[in-house]
Structures are given as C-alpha cells and as structure tokens.
Coordinates of C-alpha atoms in Angstrom, one line a residue:
Chain E
M30 CA 0.0 0.0 0.0
K31 CA 0.9 3.6 -0.4
A32 CA 0.4 6.9 1.4
I33 CA 0.4 9.8 -1.1
V34 CA 0.9 13.2 0.5
C35 CA 0.2 16.5 -1.3
V36 CA 2.3 19.3 0.1
K37 CA 2.9 22.9 -0.8
Q38 CA 5.8 25.3 -0.4
V39 CA 4.6 28.6 1.0
P40 CA 6.1 31.9 2.0
D41 CA 6.8 32.1 5.7
T42 CA 4.0 34.5 6.7
Q43 CA 5.3 34.3 10.3
G44 CA 8.4 36.0 9.2
K45 CA 8.8 39.4 7.6
V46 CA 6.2 39.9 4.9
A47 CA 7.5 41.8 1.9
V48 CA 5.0 43.9 -0.1
K49 CA 5.9 45.4 -3.5
A50 CA 5.1 49.0 -4.4
D51 CA 1.9 48.0 -6.3
G52 CA 0.5 46.3 -3.2
T53 CA 1.2 42.7 -4.2
M54 CA 3.3 40.2 -2.3
D55 CA 7.0 40.1 -3.1
R56 CA 7.3 36.3 -2.9
A57 CA 10.9 36.3 -4.1
A58 CA 11.9 38.3 -1.1
M59 CA 10.4 36.0 1.5
A60 CA 11.7 32.8 3.0
T61 CA 9.9 29.6 2.0
I62 CA 8.8 26.8 4.3
T63 CA 6.7 23.6 3.9
N64 CA 3.2 24.6 4.6
P65 CA 2.6 23.7 8.4
D66 CA -0.5 21.6 8.1
D67 CA 1.2 19.6 5.3
L68 CA 4.0 18.6 7.8
N69 CA 1.2 17.1 10.0
A70 CA 0.0 15.2 6.8
V71 CA 3.5 14.0 6.1
E72 CA 3.9 12.8 9.7
A73 CA 0.6 11.0 9.5
A74 CA 1.9 9.1 6.4
L75 CA 5.2 8.4 8.1
Q76 CA 3.4 6.9 11.1
L77 CA 1.5 4.7 8.8
K78 CA 4.8 3.6 7.3
D79 CA 6.2 2.9 10.8
E80 CA 3.1 0.7 11.4
T81 CA 2.6 -1.0 8.1
G82 CA 5.8 -0.5 6.1
C83 CA 3.9 1.3 3.3
E84 CA 5.5 3.5 0.8
V85 CA 5.3 7.3 1.3
V86 CA 5.2 9.5 -1.8
V87 CA 5.3 13.2 -1.5
V88 CA 3.8 15.4 -4.3
T89 CA 4.0 19.1 -4.8
M90 CA 3.1 21.5 -7.6
G91 CA 5.4 24.4 -7.9
P92 CA 8.5 25.9 -9.5
P93 CA 11.7 23.8 -9.8
P94 CA 13.2 25.0 -6.5
A95 CA 10.3 23.2 -4.7
E96 CA 12.4 20.1 -5.3
G97 CA 14.5 21.2 -2.3
M98 CA 11.4 20.9 -0.1
L99 CA 10.7 17.4 -1.4
R100 CA 14.3 16.4 -0.5
E101 CA 13.7 17.7 3.0
L102 CA 10.6 15.5 3.3
I103 CA 12.5 12.5 2.0
A104 CA 15.1 13.2 4.7
R105 CA 12.2 13.0 7.3
G106 CA 11.4 9.5 5.9
A107 CA 9.4 9.8 2.7
D108 CA 10.4 7.2 0.0
R109 CA 10.1 9.3 -3.1
G110 CA 9.0 12.8 -4.4
V111 CA 7.0 14.0 -7.4
L112 CA 7.4 17.5 -8.6
V113 CA 4.6 18.8 -10.8
S114 CA 5.9 21.7 -12.7
G115 CA 5.2 23.4 -15.9
R116 CA 4.4 26.9 -17.4
E117 CA 0.9 25.6 -18.4
F118 CA 0.0 25.1 -14.7
G119 CA 0.8 28.7 -13.7
G120 CA -2.0 31.0 -12.5
S121 CA -4.2 28.2 -11.3
D122 CA -6.9 28.8 -8.7
T123 CA -8.0 26.0 -6.4
F124 CA -10.2 24.4 -9.0
A125 CA -7.4 24.2 -11.6
T126 CA -4.8 23.3 -9.0
S127 CA -6.8 20.4 -7.8
Q128 CA -7.4 19.3 -11.4
I129 CA -3.7 19.1 -11.9
L130 CA -2.9 17.5 -8.6
A131 CA -5.7 14.9 -9.1
A132 CA -4.2 14.0 -12.4
A133 CA -0.7 13.7 -10.8
V134 CA -2.1 11.4 -8.0
N135 CA -3.8 9.4 -10.8
K136 CA -0.5 9.0 -12.5
I137 CA 1.1 7.8 -9.3
G138 CA -1.8 5.5 -9.0
V139 CA -4.3 5.0 -6.0
G140 CA -4.6 1.4 -5.0
P141 CA -7.5 -0.1 -3.0
E142 CA -5.6 0.2 0.4
D143 CA -4.0 3.6 -0.3
I144 CA -4.6 6.9 1.5
V145 CA -4.1 10.4 0.1
F146 CA -3.2 12.9 2.7
C147 CA -3.3 16.7 2.5
G148 CA -3.0 19.6 5.0
R149 CA -6.2 21.4 5.9
Q150 CA -5.1 24.6 4.4
A151 CA -2.1 26.5 3.1
I152 CA -1.1 29.6 5.1
D153 CA -0.7 31.8 2.0
G154 CA -4.1 31.2 0.5
D155 CA -6.0 29.9 3.5
T156 CA -8.8 28.4 1.4
A157 CA -8.8 24.8 2.6
Q158 CA -10.3 23.9 -0.9
V159 CA -7.7 21.9 -2.7
G160 CA -7.9 18.7 -0.5
P161 CA -11.7 18.3 -0.9
Q162 CA -11.6 19.2 -4.6
I163 CA -8.9 16.6 -5.2
A164 CA -11.1 14.0 -3.5
E165 CA -14.1 14.9 -5.6
K166 CA -12.1 14.7 -8.8
L167 CA -10.7 11.3 -7.8
H168 CA -14.1 10.1 -6.6
L169 CA -12.7 9.4 -3.2
P170 CA -14.5 9.8 0.1
Q171 CA -12.9 12.6 2.2
V172 CA -12.6 13.5 5.9
T173 CA -11.3 17.0 6.7
Y174 CA -9.9 18.5 9.9
V175 CA -8.6 15.0 11.0
T176 CA -7.1 14.8 14.5
D177 CA -6.8 11.1 15.0
I178 CA -6.2 8.2 12.6
K179 CA -6.4 4.4 13.2
K180 CA -6.0 2.0 10.4
E181 CA -8.3 -1.0 10.6
G182 CA -7.9 -3.4 7.7
N183 CA -9.3 -1.8 4.6
A184 CA -10.8 1.1 6.6
V185 CA -9.6 4.0 8.8
V186 CA -11.3 5.2 11.9
V187 CA -10.6 9.0 12.2
K188 CA -11.6 11.8 14.5
R189 CA -12.7 15.0 12.7
Q190 CA -12.6 18.2 14.6
L191 CA -15.7 20.3 15.1
E192 CA -15.8 23.8 16.7
D193 CA -17.3 22.3 19.8
G194 CA -16.1 18.7 19.8
Y195 CA -15.4 16.0 17.3
M196 CA -17.1 13.4 15.1
E197 CA -15.7 9.8 15.0
L198 CA -15.9 8.4 11.4
K199 CA -15.1 5.2 9.7
V200 CA -14.2 5.4 6.0
N201 CA -13.0 2.6 3.6
T202 CA -9.8 3.0 1.6
P203 CA -8.9 4.5 -0.7
C204 CA -9.8 7.8 0.8
L205 CA -8.5 11.3 1.3
L206 CA -7.8 12.9 4.7
T207 CA -6.9 16.5 5.4
C208 CA -4.8 16.9 8.5
I209 CA -4.5 19.6 11.2
K210 CA -1.9 20.5 13.8
E211 CA -3.7 18.7 16.6
L212 CA -3.1 15.3 14.8
N213 CA 0.6 14.9 15.6
N214 CA 4.0 16.5 16.2
P215 CA 6.0 16.3 12.9
R216 CA 9.4 14.5 13.3
Y217 CA 12.7 16.2 12.3
M218 CA 15.0 15.2 9.5
S219 CA 17.5 12.6 10.5
V220 CA 21.1 12.9 9.8
S221 CA 21.1 9.7 7.8
G222 CA 18.0 10.8 6.1
I223 CA 19.8 14.0 5.0
F224 CA 22.7 12.0 3.6
E225 CA 20.4 9.6 1.7
C226 CA 17.9 12.1 0.4
Y227 CA 20.0 13.0 -2.6
D228 CA 20.0 9.4 -3.8
K229 CA 16.3 9.0 -3.6
P230 CA 14.2 9.5 -6.8
I231 CA 12.3 12.6 -7.6
D232 CA 10.1 12.4 -10.6
V233 CA 9.2 15.5 -12.5
F234 CA 5.7 15.6 -14.0
D235 CA 5.2 18.3 -16.6
Y236 CA 2.3 19.1 -19.0
N237 CA 3.4 16.3 -21.3
T238 CA 3.5 13.7 -18.5
L239 CA -0.1 14.5 -17.5
K240 CA -1.8 15.7 -20.7
D241 CA -3.4 12.3 -21.5
D242 CA -5.4 12.4 -18.2
P243 CA -9.1 13.5 -18.9
L244 CA -8.7 16.1 -16.1
I245 CA -6.1 18.0 -18.1
E246 CA -7.6 20.1 -20.8
T247 CA -6.4 23.6 -21.9
D248 CA -9.5 25.1 -20.4
T249 CA -9.4 23.3 -17.0
I250 CA -5.8 24.2 -15.9
G251 CA -3.8 27.3 -15.4
L252 CA -5.1 30.8 -15.6
K253 CA -7.5 29.9 -18.4
G254 CA -9.0 27.0 -16.5
S255 CA -9.5 29.0 -13.3
P256 CA -13.2 29.9 -12.7
T257 CA -12.1 32.6 -10.3
N258 CA -10.2 35.7 -11.2
V259 CA -8.9 38.6 -9.1
Y260 CA -11.0 41.7 -9.7
K261 CA -9.1 44.1 -7.5
S262 CA -6.4 43.7 -4.8
F263 CA -5.4 46.3 -2.3
A264 CA -3.7 46.8 1.0
P265 CA -5.9 47.2 4.0
P266 CA -5.8 50.7 5.5
V267 CA -3.3 51.3 8.3
K268 CA -5.3 52.2 11.4
G269 CA -4.6 55.7 12.6
A270 CA -2.1 55.7 15.5
G271 CA -3.9 55.2 18.7
M272 CA -3.3 57.2 21.9
M273 CA -0.8 56.1 24.4
V274 CA -1.9 56.7 28.0
E275 CA 0.3 56.8 31.2
D276 CA -1.6 54.6 33.6
A277 CA -4.8 52.7 34.4
A278 CA -6.4 55.7 36.1
Q279 CA -6.1 57.8 32.9
L280 CA -7.3 55.0 30.7
V281 CA -10.4 54.4 32.9
G282 CA -11.0 58.1 32.9
I283 CA -11.1 58.2 29.1
L284 CA -13.3 55.1 28.8
N285 CA -15.7 56.6 31.3
D286 CA -15.9 59.9 29.4
K287 CA -16.6 58.0 26.2
H288 CA -19.3 55.9 28.0
L289 CA -17.4 52.7 27.0
I290 CA -17.6 51.3 30.6
Chain Z
M19 CA -33.6 16.9 -14.6
A20 CA -32.7 19.7 -17.1
E21 CA -29.2 19.7 -18.6
F22 CA -26.8 21.5 -16.3
N23 CA -24.2 23.8 -17.8
A24 CA -22.3 26.0 -15.3
M25 CA -21.2 28.2 -18.2
D26 CA -24.7 29.1 -19.3
T27 CA -24.6 32.0 -16.9
A28 CA -27.9 33.5 -18.1
A29 CA -29.9 30.4 -16.9
F30 CA -29.1 31.2 -13.2
K31 CA -31.1 33.3 -10.9
G32 CA -31.5 33.9 -7.2
V33 CA -29.4 34.1 -4.1
W34 CA -29.1 31.0 -1.9
V35 CA -27.9 30.5 1.6
F36 CA -26.9 27.0 3.0
C37 CA -28.4 27.1 6.4
E38 CA -26.4 24.7 8.6
Q39 CA -28.1 22.7 11.3
R40 CA -26.4 20.6 13.9
E41 CA -28.5 18.3 16.1
G42 CA -31.6 19.9 14.8
Q43 CA -30.5 23.5 15.7
I44 CA -30.0 26.0 12.9
Q45 CA -26.5 27.6 13.4
T46 CA -26.2 31.3 14.0
I47 CA -24.0 31.7 10.9
S48 CA -27.1 30.9 8.9
Y49 CA -28.9 34.0 10.1
Q50 CA -25.8 36.2 9.4
L51 CA -25.7 34.9 5.9
L52 CA -29.4 35.3 5.3
S53 CA -29.1 38.9 6.5
E54 CA -26.2 39.5 4.1
G55 CA -27.9 37.5 1.3
R56 CA -31.0 39.8 1.7
K57 CA -29.1 42.8 0.6
L58 CA -27.6 41.1 -2.4
A59 CA -31.0 39.7 -3.4
N60 CA -32.5 43.2 -3.1
D61 CA -29.7 44.7 -5.3
L62 CA -30.3 42.0 -7.9
G63 CA -34.1 42.1 -7.6
V64 CA -34.2 38.4 -7.1
E65 CA -35.4 35.9 -4.5
L66 CA -33.4 34.9 -1.4
C67 CA -33.7 31.2 -0.7
G68 CA -32.5 29.3 2.4
V69 CA -31.5 25.6 1.9
V70 CA -31.7 23.5 5.1
M71 CA -30.9 19.8 5.2
G72 CA -31.8 17.4 8.0
S73 CA -34.4 14.9 9.3
E74 CA -37.5 15.8 11.2
L75 CA -36.5 19.3 11.8
N76 CA -38.6 21.6 14.0
E77 CA -40.9 23.6 11.6
D78 CA -40.6 26.8 13.7
Y79 CA -36.8 26.8 13.1
I80 CA -37.5 26.6 9.4
K81 CA -40.1 29.4 9.4
A82 CA -37.7 31.5 11.4
L83 CA -35.4 31.7 8.4
G84 CA -38.0 33.9 6.8
G85 CA -37.6 36.2 9.8
Y86 CA -34.0 36.8 8.8
G87 CA -34.8 37.5 5.2
A88 CA -35.5 34.3 3.3
D89 CA -38.4 34.5 0.8
R90 CA -38.3 30.8 0.3
V91 CA -36.7 27.8 2.1
Y92 CA -35.9 24.5 0.4
Y93 CA -36.1 21.9 3.2
I94 CA -34.3 18.8 2.1
D95 CA -35.6 16.1 4.4
S96 CA -34.1 12.6 4.7
P97 CA -33.1 10.4 7.6
L98 CA -29.7 10.1 5.7
L99 CA -29.2 13.9 6.2
K100 CA -29.8 13.9 10.0
D101 CA -26.1 14.4 10.6
Y102 CA -23.6 15.9 8.3
T103 CA -21.7 13.7 5.9
T104 CA -19.8 15.1 2.9
D105 CA -21.3 12.6 0.5
G106 CA -24.9 13.0 1.6
Y107 CA -24.9 16.7 1.8
A108 CA -22.9 17.3 -1.3
K109 CA -25.2 15.1 -3.4
A110 CA -28.4 16.6 -2.0
L111 CA -27.2 20.2 -2.4
C112 CA -25.6 19.7 -5.9
D113 CA -28.7 18.0 -7.2
L114 CA -30.9 20.8 -6.1
I115 CA -28.5 23.4 -7.5
M116 CA -28.5 21.6 -10.8
D117 CA -32.2 21.6 -10.9
K118 CA -33.0 25.1 -9.7
K119 CA -29.8 27.0 -10.9
P120 CA -29.2 29.8 -8.3
E121 CA -26.7 32.5 -9.4
I122 CA -25.2 32.9 -5.9
M123 CA -24.6 30.3 -3.2
L124 CA -23.4 31.3 0.2
I125 CA -22.0 28.9 2.8
G126 CA -20.7 29.5 6.3
A127 CA -17.0 28.9 6.6
T128 CA -17.5 26.5 9.6
N129 CA -15.6 23.3 9.8
L130 CA -18.5 21.7 8.0
G131 CA -19.1 24.4 5.5
R132 CA -15.4 24.4 4.5
D133 CA -15.8 20.7 3.8
L134 CA -19.0 21.0 1.8
G135 CA -18.2 24.1 -0.3
P136 CA -15.1 22.9 -2.2
R137 CA -16.6 19.4 -2.7
C138 CA -19.7 21.0 -4.4
A139 CA -17.8 23.6 -6.3
A140 CA -15.6 20.8 -7.8
R141 CA -18.7 18.8 -8.8
L142 CA -20.5 21.8 -10.3
H143 CA -17.3 23.0 -12.1
T144 CA -17.6 26.5 -10.7
G145 CA -15.5 28.9 -8.7
L146 CA -15.6 29.2 -4.8
T147 CA -14.0 32.0 -2.8
A148 CA -13.1 31.1 0.7
D149 CA -13.6 32.9 3.9
C150 CA -15.0 36.1 2.5
T151 CA -15.4 39.2 4.8
H152 CA -17.3 41.4 2.4
L153 CA -19.7 40.9 -0.5
D154 CA -21.1 43.2 -3.2
V155 CA -23.0 42.9 -6.5
D156 CA -23.5 46.6 -7.2
V157 CA -20.4 48.4 -8.5
E158 CA -21.2 51.7 -6.8
K159 CA -21.7 50.0 -3.4
Y160 CA -18.3 48.2 -3.9
K161 CA -16.6 51.6 -4.7
D162 CA -18.2 53.0 -1.4
F163 CA -16.7 50.0 0.4
L164 CA -13.2 50.6 -1.1
R165 CA -13.4 54.3 -0.2
T166 CA -13.3 53.5 3.5
T167 CA -11.3 50.3 3.5
S168 CA -8.5 50.6 0.8
N169 CA -5.7 52.6 -0.5
I170 CA -7.3 52.6 -4.0
D171 CA -8.0 56.1 -5.5
V172 CA -11.5 55.0 -6.3
D173 CA -12.5 58.0 -8.5
N174 CA -9.5 57.7 -10.8
T175 CA -9.7 54.0 -11.2
K176 CA -11.7 52.2 -13.9
F177 CA -14.2 49.7 -12.7
E178 CA -15.9 47.2 -15.0
E179 CA -19.6 47.5 -14.7
N180 CA -21.3 44.1 -14.0
T181 CA -23.4 42.4 -11.4
N182 CA -20.9 39.6 -10.8
L183 CA -20.5 38.9 -7.1
K184 CA -17.5 40.8 -5.7
M185 CA -16.1 38.6 -3.0
T186 CA -13.5 40.3 -0.8
R187 CA -11.3 38.3 1.4
P188 CA -8.1 38.7 3.3
A189 CA -5.0 36.9 1.8
F190 CA -1.6 36.3 3.3
G191 CA -2.9 36.5 6.8
G192 CA -4.5 39.9 6.2
H193 CA -1.5 41.6 4.6
L194 CA -3.4 41.9 1.4
M195 CA -7.1 42.1 0.6
A196 CA -8.3 40.6 -2.7
T197 CA -11.7 40.9 -4.4
I198 CA -12.4 37.8 -6.4
I199 CA -14.9 37.3 -9.1
C200 CA -16.3 34.2 -10.9
P201 CA -17.5 35.7 -14.2
R202 CA -17.8 32.7 -16.4
F203 CA -19.4 30.0 -14.2
R204 CA -22.5 29.7 -12.0
P205 CA -23.3 29.5 -9.2
Q206 CA -20.9 32.0 -7.8
M207 CA -20.0 30.3 -4.6
S208 CA -18.6 31.9 -1.4
T209 CA -17.8 30.7 2.1
V210 CA -18.2 33.4 4.7
R211 CA -16.4 33.6 8.0
P212 CA -18.7 33.3 11.0
G213 CA -18.9 36.5 13.0
V214 CA -18.1 38.9 10.1
M215 CA -21.6 39.7 8.8
Q216 CA -24.2 41.3 11.0
T217 CA -27.6 39.6 11.7
Q218 CA -30.7 41.7 11.0
A219 CA -33.4 42.0 13.6
F220 CA -35.9 39.2 13.5
D221 CA -38.9 40.1 11.4
E222 CA -42.2 38.4 12.4
A223 CA -43.9 39.3 9.0
G224 CA -41.1 37.6 7.1
A225 CA -41.4 34.5 9.1
A226 CA -45.2 34.5 8.5
K227 CA -44.9 34.7 4.7
V228 CA -41.9 32.5 4.0
V229 CA -42.6 29.8 1.4
V230 CA -41.3 26.4 2.6
E231 CA -40.7 23.8 -0.1
K232 CA -40.0 20.3 1.1
V233 CA -37.6 18.4 -1.1
T234 CA -37.1 14.6 -1.0
P235 CA -33.6 13.9 -2.2
E236 CA -32.6 11.0 -4.5
L237 CA -30.3 9.6 -1.9
T238 CA -29.6 6.0 -0.7
A239 CA -27.3 4.7 1.9
D240 CA -24.9 3.5 -0.8
D241 CA -24.2 7.1 -1.8
I242 CA -22.6 7.7 1.6
H243 CA -19.1 6.2 2.0
V244 CA -18.4 7.5 5.5
E245 CA -20.0 6.0 8.6
I246 CA -20.6 8.2 11.6
L247 CA -19.6 6.2 14.7
D248 CA -20.0 9.0 17.3
I249 CA -20.4 12.7 17.7
K250 CA -19.0 14.1 20.9
K251 CA -19.2 17.6 22.4
S252 CA -16.2 18.6 24.3
A253 CA -16.7 18.4 28.0
K254 CA -15.2 21.8 28.7
K255 CA -17.3 24.9 28.8
L256 CA -17.6 26.6 25.5
V257 CA -16.4 30.1 25.0
D258 CA -18.7 32.3 23.1
L259 CA -16.0 34.6 21.7
I260 CA -17.9 35.6 18.6
G261 CA -21.0 36.8 20.5
A262 CA -19.1 38.5 23.2
D263 CA -19.4 42.3 23.8
V264 CA -16.0 42.4 25.5
V265 CA -13.0 40.2 24.9
V266 CA -9.9 40.2 27.2
S267 CA -7.2 38.2 25.5
V268 CA -3.8 37.1 26.8
G269 CA -0.6 36.4 25.0
R270 CA 2.9 35.2 25.6
G271 CA 3.3 38.1 28.1
I272 CA 1.8 36.0 30.8
S273 CA 4.5 33.4 30.6
S274 CA 6.3 34.4 33.8
D275 CA 3.2 33.5 35.8
V276 CA 0.6 31.8 33.6
E277 CA -1.9 31.0 36.4
K278 CA -1.9 34.6 37.7
G279 CA -2.0 36.0 34.2
I280 CA -5.1 34.1 33.3
A281 CA -6.8 34.8 36.6
L282 CA -6.2 38.6 36.1
A283 CA -7.6 38.3 32.5
E284 CA -10.7 36.5 33.9
E285 CA -11.2 39.1 36.7
L286 CA -10.9 42.0 34.1
A287 CA -13.3 40.2 31.8
G288 CA -15.6 39.8 34.8
V289 CA -15.7 43.5 35.6
L290 CA -16.2 44.5 32.0
G291 CA -18.8 41.8 31.3
G292 CA -16.8 39.8 28.8
V293 CA -14.9 36.6 28.0
V294 CA -11.3 35.6 27.9
G295 CA -9.5 35.1 24.6
A296 CA -6.0 34.1 23.7
S297 CA -3.3 34.3 21.1
R298 CA -2.1 31.2 19.3
A299 CA 1.1 31.2 21.5
V300 CA -1.1 30.6 24.5
T301 CA -3.3 27.9 23.0
D302 CA -0.2 26.2 21.5
E303 CA 1.4 26.0 25.0
G304 CA -1.9 24.5 26.3
W305 CA -2.3 27.3 28.8
L306 CA -5.9 27.9 27.5
S307 CA -7.9 25.5 25.2
S308 CA -8.0 26.2 21.5
D309 CA -11.6 27.5 21.5
H310 CA -10.2 30.6 23.2
Q311 CA -8.0 31.4 20.2
V312 CA -8.5 34.6 18.3
G313 CA -6.8 35.1 14.9
Q314 CA -6.3 33.8 11.4
T315 CA -6.5 30.2 12.5
G316 CA -8.9 30.9 15.5
K317 CA -12.0 33.0 15.6
T318 CA -12.7 36.4 14.2
V319 CA -14.2 38.8 16.7
H320 CA -15.5 42.4 16.6
P321 CA -16.5 43.2 20.2
R322 CA -17.1 46.6 21.6
I323 CA -14.0 46.5 23.6
Y324 CA -11.0 44.2 22.9
V325 CA -8.2 44.2 25.5
A326 CA -4.8 42.6 24.4
L327 CA -2.7 41.8 27.4
G328 CA 0.8 40.8 26.7
I329 CA 0.1 40.2 23.0
S330 CA 2.8 41.4 20.5
G331 CA 0.3 41.8 17.7
A332 CA 1.5 39.4 15.0
I333 CA -0.5 39.8 11.9
Q334 CA -2.1 36.4 12.4
H335 CA -3.6 37.6 15.6
V336 CA -4.5 41.1 14.4
A337 CA -6.4 39.6 11.5
G338 CA -9.0 38.1 13.9
M339 CA -9.6 41.3 16.0
Q340 CA -8.7 44.4 14.1
D341 CA -12.4 45.4 13.5
S342 CA -13.1 45.6 17.2
E343 CA -14.6 49.0 18.1
T344 CA -12.1 49.9 20.8
I345 CA -8.8 48.1 21.2
I346 CA -6.8 48.5 24.4
A347 CA -3.2 47.1 24.5
I348 CA -1.0 46.6 27.5
N349 CA 2.5 45.5 26.8
K350 CA 6.0 45.9 28.2
N351 CA 7.5 46.4 24.8
E352 CA 6.8 50.0 23.5
S353 CA 7.6 48.9 19.9
A354 CA 5.2 45.9 19.9
P355 CA 3.1 46.0 16.7
I356 CA -0.2 45.7 18.7
F357 CA 0.2 49.4 19.5
D358 CA -0.3 50.1 15.7
V359 CA -3.8 48.9 15.9
A360 CA -4.7 49.9 19.4
S361 CA -7.0 52.8 20.2
Y362 CA -5.4 53.1 23.6
G363 CA -2.1 51.7 24.7
I364 CA -0.3 51.5 28.0
V365 CA 3.4 50.5 28.1
G366 CA 3.9 48.5 31.2
D367 CA 3.9 45.2 33.1
L368 CA 0.5 43.6 32.8
F369 CA 0.9 42.0 36.2
K370 CA 1.1 45.6 37.7
V371 CA -1.3 47.4 35.3
V372 CA -4.2 45.0 35.2
P373 CA -4.9 45.0 39.0
E374 CA -4.9 48.8 39.0
L375 CA -7.2 48.8 35.9
I376 CA -9.6 46.4 37.8
K377 CA -9.5 48.6 40.8
E378 CA -10.2 51.8 38.8
I379 CA -13.0 50.3 36.8
R380 CA -14.7 49.1 39.9
A381 CA -14.3 52.6 41.5
A382 CA -15.7 54.2 38.3
K383 CA -18.7 51.9 38.3
A384 CA -19.4 52.3 42.0

C-alpha cells in the first residue's frame, strides 16, 4: 500500500512579509517553508509507514526550487518525491490546482488500500479547498480536519474536529484525509536521512506527462482553466495611530468619558 | 432533470444560503448569511432562498429563516441527512442546485461548510471563494466600500460595470485584501467567515410569509461512503467569543506566571462583562484551550472592547480582532506592533497594570 501526501511550499508568513510598491506580495523576497498543516500530513503518512511498512510518496506542484522541499521531506522519511511543474500550470486557482494534482495522483496510482493525505489549508491562500476538490475529482471519500487516525484493515477510523467537539468516522480506503496540527507532532529530518535524500528518486511531471489524463484540458488548468479571477487587490488601510496613555487611572477616565464602561 | 451547464450564466437566478443545522439546531451563521444575502438579493431584484438539510427538523426553526430575510426555504428532508456527511450533503445540495440554478450560493465557513463548499464547487465545475469578509454585487456600493477600506484612488480607477458577485477576502494572513470574481461560471460560490456579517433584527412578518418547499432527495445509503460512529461535544465549557461584547485576550506576556495572568484576565473580563480570549502562542502552549484562540486560525471577533494583554500583535492575531470597536493594548515592549492597531495603549507590566485597571474600573462603576 501507499500513502500519497500533497504538500505545498509557501512563503513564511510568520516572518517578515514583503510587499511590492503595487501592493502585491513580493514572494521572491520571502523565505519559504513547507506549509505547516502539510507537515502534519507527512507525519501521519510516516506513522502509517512505521506501522505497516507502506511506501510514502510526497507530491508538490510548484516551480523547480520546490524540489528542495521534497528532499527535506525525504530526509524525514518519505520514499520518493514527485514535482509537478510546468508553465501551463501557472496562475491556477484552487479548482485548476486540484485538477492538476488529481491528475498527478492518478499517474502515481491510487490502490485499494491507499490513503491520500493533504493539509487542511495553506497559510498563503487559507482556502482549505484543494484537498476536498482533489477528493471529488478522484471520486474518493474525504474526511477533513482530522485529529486522529487508526488503520483498521481496509478502513480507517478517524476523528474529525468540530468547533465544539469531534465526530468519529469510519471510512473505507482508498480515501483522502486533510490533517490539522492537533493530529501529531512532525518529526525532524534525521542525519542519515539528509545523507540519503539526494540518492532517492524525484520524478518531474510536466504538462506532457499529465496531458493524457481526462482532467487535463487547456480550459481546465492554469489561468484559463480557473473559474475565479482577481477583480481588485489592495492593501488594508493602516489604522490611525492610537493614543498612548500613562496609567490605568487615565485609561479608565477616558473610557468613562466615552461611556465605554 | 434539465441539462446542467455551469457556463450558461444567463440560466441562473436567485441568491441561496446554505443554512447549517447541527443536532436539529440552525446555526447562528445561517442568520448572518441570510441577512447579508437579503441585501444582495435586493440589489439584484431576485429571491433569497435558504437551503436547510436534515431529518424531522422543527418547523418553527425553518419558518424563522424567513424572519431573517429568506423568501423561500428548500427543506431537504431525509433520515440520511440527519447528521452531516460530505457525501450525503454534497449530493443533495448539488442535485438541487443543478435543478434550480441559483446564481449565488453562500455557505458559512465553519468546519462543516469548508468541507462541503469545495466538494460541491468541484462537482458543479464552478468557482468558490473562501472565507469572505465582504460581498457586493453593485459596483457603486463596492466603490463605497473601497473608499473606506482601501488605499485605492476610487474616483480615478476604472471599474468594469457588472453584477458579478465581488467577493472580498483577506489573503496572506491579512496583509493583502483581494476581491475575487467568478465571471464565467455559475453559481458563484462563497464561504463566509462566522462573526463577520451582522444579523438583521428578526422580522415576524417575514417568518409568517416565507414559502417552505419540502424536497425529497434522491439519496440512498450506498451514496454515503463514510460511517458516523460517534459525535461528541467537548466536556469543557464553551467560550462564546464571537458573540461577546468584551474580549480580554492574553498572549505570551503571561509566561512568567501563567496562572496569575489568566486569573487577572478572567477578573478583568468579569468586571467588563466579557470573556477571555488568547493568542495562538497561549493555546499552543496549552495554557488555554484552542476554543479561546483569536486570529487567522482561530476566531474572528469584533467586540465593543478588545483588551490585548501581553500580545505582541503578530498579523495572524490582528487579522482576527482588528475590527473591534475599541482596542486596548497593555504590553511591556513599547515597539510591539499591537500598538499600531490599538485605540489606547499602556506600556507597562500587565501584572502591575491590570490589578490597577480592575480597581479603577470598579471605582468608576461604583
């Protein structure tokens, strides 16, 4: 069996965020990291490997430098990486992205016992859409917001987080699960893993590799295949500087005058 | 069923709101969305419809959707829809959308709505914009919105005139706002963050005249590939951050004495009539449970008063509280970014300032 994990390289929004003069993000000036929820997804796959000896394949769509991230994930314990990269894929919204990733997962092949893992959401787009959209396009059942996973034969029993508790669900494989930080603590790269990661295979899937998949049409991928477009983008206004007050007494005086308390 | 073509945009009409129920109770996000959907339906001159799915739901709850603006409610009733499953809900909702063809579909960005929305958008082959904070169809109203919330020189910018849904959402943790449109496909789908839209006052007349249409879905147990074994509510007391009038939040600044820091926040929240929130640093450390978390990955709040105690003001936190009416920040570090969004700031040790603040407020109220 296999665990296929879809991962994304994202700008580190915890760090300094660079904005260009026109108000758009200056991605080139920002450090990149593996999306945090995706690390939980990789860890979930690696735990399944510890338990069952399954193969772990990490897949990402992005520019060629994203290969470095795949090597890091191999150094954590993944068996091989797939880099989905091509000019034709650029400008994709979540619909088109899931179209391409679903085709890539099809190419890798989803067997009857396999599980596809994704993170809940990427910190740059925050949409949480790509996982469920891949599941729909692969006709797989999905469980999102997963906080616990137990493999039971050809099924998994998972806990799905709700705002005020959780649901316990049983789903047959193959299936797609999206993972959140409460699921596990991602392991670090091992020294031997770092040494070995450069000898492990990374396949590059470009447009020609995937073009025979029915999901890949010129009007279903890239900018042209994206149902949503940006109409306007803008920086939110900077709030006017507030007032610094000396102590609690002065603050309460002001709040009282303004009838706030 | 008629042929469904998402690109035949002229065939679609009406504004729909997915009205989420859990254990038979309509969720408050549904009322927020209906109130917002009412405005859009008025601007377009079309009907506002609620869609509620469940089994043996209380009719009064369904009628009440009219009181928040719905002209019509499609009640999809089936024992298979009693509790949420992706498969069951997606099939029932998509089948109805393909049949009736609404032009706009709004869904609450709850843990369930964020599961359902993308599954349906992928099946319908249409666009979905996530976690929107502002919606317009009318270009003039959109310009008015930009005048107060953006750096765009509205009067010297060209705007394409259309009635596409303009879905505005924060991106990159609130560093950038993007307005997204879905011009070529229908329905235009949007998930909306709970707590962002205001609920209109309940209107008895609306509830009295709402048209309820019961729908029996073509759904069998074989359509559902996930089995619900159990649904558990967490034992701990829930924190109603979104509905709170006052939120007193704590950040890493309480680390030197966590217990005392939380106790002070609780006492201050007590005198102000509010609840305690937290930054992600605090919930990650396990000092408070994650339902206290305010911010990008937590809850969005806009209380009358927001007090930030020992919170530096990382953009991820600010994204969840910047629309509070009055923000009060207490922090030792005078260059903490929280002071950039605070209405009032005090530079000082929260362990010294907060007890004084509690004393002064008690005295002022006496």
